[in-house]
Amino acid sequence: MKGIRNGKVILPDGIVEDKVLVFDSSVKGLYSEEEAATLCDEIYDAEGKYVSPGFVDVHIHAYGGKDVSDGVAEDIKAMAGQILKNGVTAFCPTTMTVSIPEITAAFDACRSLKEESKTWNGAEIIGVHAEGPFINKAKKGAQNEAHILPPNAEFVLENKDILSIMTIAPEVDGMEDFIRTVTENSDVVLSVGHTCANYDETKKSIEWGVTHSTHTFNAMVGLLHRDPGTVGAVLSSDKVYCELISDTFHVHPGLYQMLYNLKKDHLVVITDCIRAAGMPEGEYVSGGLKFTVKGIECRLPDGTIAGSVLRMNHAVKNFLNHTDLPLYEVINLLSRNPAASVHAHNKGTLEIGKDADILFLDDQFEVVSVFRMGEKKF
């Protein structure tokens, strides 16, 4: 058994000091110094730092020049090692709307790595997020229109062992049958995104089984007072988890507090990182499309926004700087909520029985140490 003393332990409902967090591969609980001394063979000194649950990123395409859609297992493994240093201990490698053979190759690569990822020196693969190809061309954003297809439930069910989330446009012909078939025959989470669905169409899709919203506000119908759109439907539903790219560019930070007030434990911070994340500014290619990175902005040649270069731990600061939320509530947005949104019930908090995925964060929320399943990895 191991312990962490002298830390500010972040729990879902507050921060605890003057206790020792005891764990092996899972969290055993908080104990006094005296109790921990009898239970633990090894005790780490957090030296006053925050002790946080590991972050869970359910929407991330690439990092450090490595892209999931390339379908190269060693690249995905390298990416997992890089994002661990940003505090991500579990993730959903995310495919773009590329060809079906390319998507399948990416699924196969992730499938081949999933078991190994439970113990390697990187973030654990908890399942793939497929962003398309069953989306609306009119809201394709930075997805490649050439590879957008009609819905195919059989393709999803053939890959339900590795798929955690799929982004779909619910207004596309055949989507009611698709949504009902997928949700009745798998645990794959269906997420509305890259869509022209109006308010009523989106509400119907939620009745059929949609429970998630992909990068809310972006690539969907916005909120107007006489036409609430996709955004109005997902924000007003207590069944839908809403992703947010909190880089202060994709969505104005003035909305962060409102989004939290509406969604609370159904608000999910993501990075939506693309190949340029963790790399210098310049020109890159993702999903067959060229884009340019300058500062926090990634754009196609026509100005269309193309993913982000956000580091997960920097999202903490962005939320703290633009809301009145206490730190523990912000951490929930990066850990507890995303884990719950994809049914990763053993992840996301430092509650008893959860996987011992633990971070040491300094007062600027830089990552100092990372434990995965109780083993120190960084």
Coordinates of N, CA and C in Angstrom, one line a residue, residues 96-103 131-135 137 140 143-150 287-289:
M96 N -10.8 11.5 -37.3 CA -11.5 12.5 -38.2 C -12.4 11.8 -39.2
T97 N -13.1 12.6 -40.0 CA -13.9 12.1 -41.1 C -12.9 11.8 -42.2
V98 N -12.3 10.6 -42.2 CA -11.5 10.2 -43.3 C -12.2 9.0 -43.9
S99 N -11.5 8.3 -44.8 CA -12.1 7.1 -45.5 C -12.4 6.0 -44.5
I100 N -13.3 5.1 -44.8 CA -13.7 4.0 -44.0 C -12.4 3.1 -43.7
P101 N -11.6 2.8 -44.8 CA -10.4 2.0 -44.5 C -9.5 2.7 -43.5
E102 N -9.4 4.0 -43.6 CA -8.5 4.7 -42.7 C -9.1 4.7 -41.2
I103 N -10.4 4.9 -41.1 CA -11.0 4.8 -39.8 C -10.9 3.4 -39.2
E131 N -15.3 11.0 -34.8 CA -16.0 12.2 -35.2 C -16.4 12.1 -36.7
G132 N -17.6 11.6 -36.9 CA -18.0 11.3 -38.3 C -17.7 9.8 -38.6
P133 N -18.0 9.4 -39.8 CA -18.3 10.1 -41.0 C -19.8 10.4 -41.3
F134 N -20.6 10.1 -40.3 CA -22.1 10.2 -40.5 C -22.6 11.6 -40.1
I135 N -22.1 12.6 -40.7 CA -22.4 14.0 -40.3 C -23.0 14.8 -41.5
K137 N -22.7 17.6 -44.4 CA -21.7 18.3 -45.2 C -21.8 19.9 -45.0
K140 N -19.6 20.8 -42.0 CA -18.4 19.9 -41.9 C -17.3 20.4 -41.2
Q143 N -13.7 18.9 -41.2 CA -13.8 17.5 -41.7 C -13.8 17.5 -43.2
N144 N -13.3 16.4 -43.8 CA -13.2 16.3 -45.2 C -14.5 15.8 -45.8
E145 N -15.1 16.7 -46.6 CA -16.4 16.4 -47.2 C -16.4 15.2 -48.1
A146 N -15.3 14.9 -48.7 CA -15.2 13.7 -49.6 C -15.5 12.4 -48.9
H147 N -15.4 12.4 -47.6 CA -15.6 11.1 -46.8 C -16.8 11.1 -46.0
I148 N -17.7 12.1 -46.1 CA -19.0 12.1 -45.3 C -19.9 11.1 -46.0
L149 N -20.5 10.2 -45.1 CA -21.3 9.1 -45.6 C -22.7 9.1 -45.0
P150 N -23.7 8.3 -45.6 CA -25.0 8.1 -44.9 C -24.7 7.2 -43.7
G287 N -6.4 15.1 -41.4 CA -7.5 14.5 -42.2 C -7.5 14.9 -43.7
G288 N -6.3 15.1 -44.2 CA -6.1 15.4 -45.6 C -6.3 16.9 -45.9
L289 N -6.5 17.7 -44.9 CA -6.7 19.1 -45.1 C -5.5 19.9 -44.5

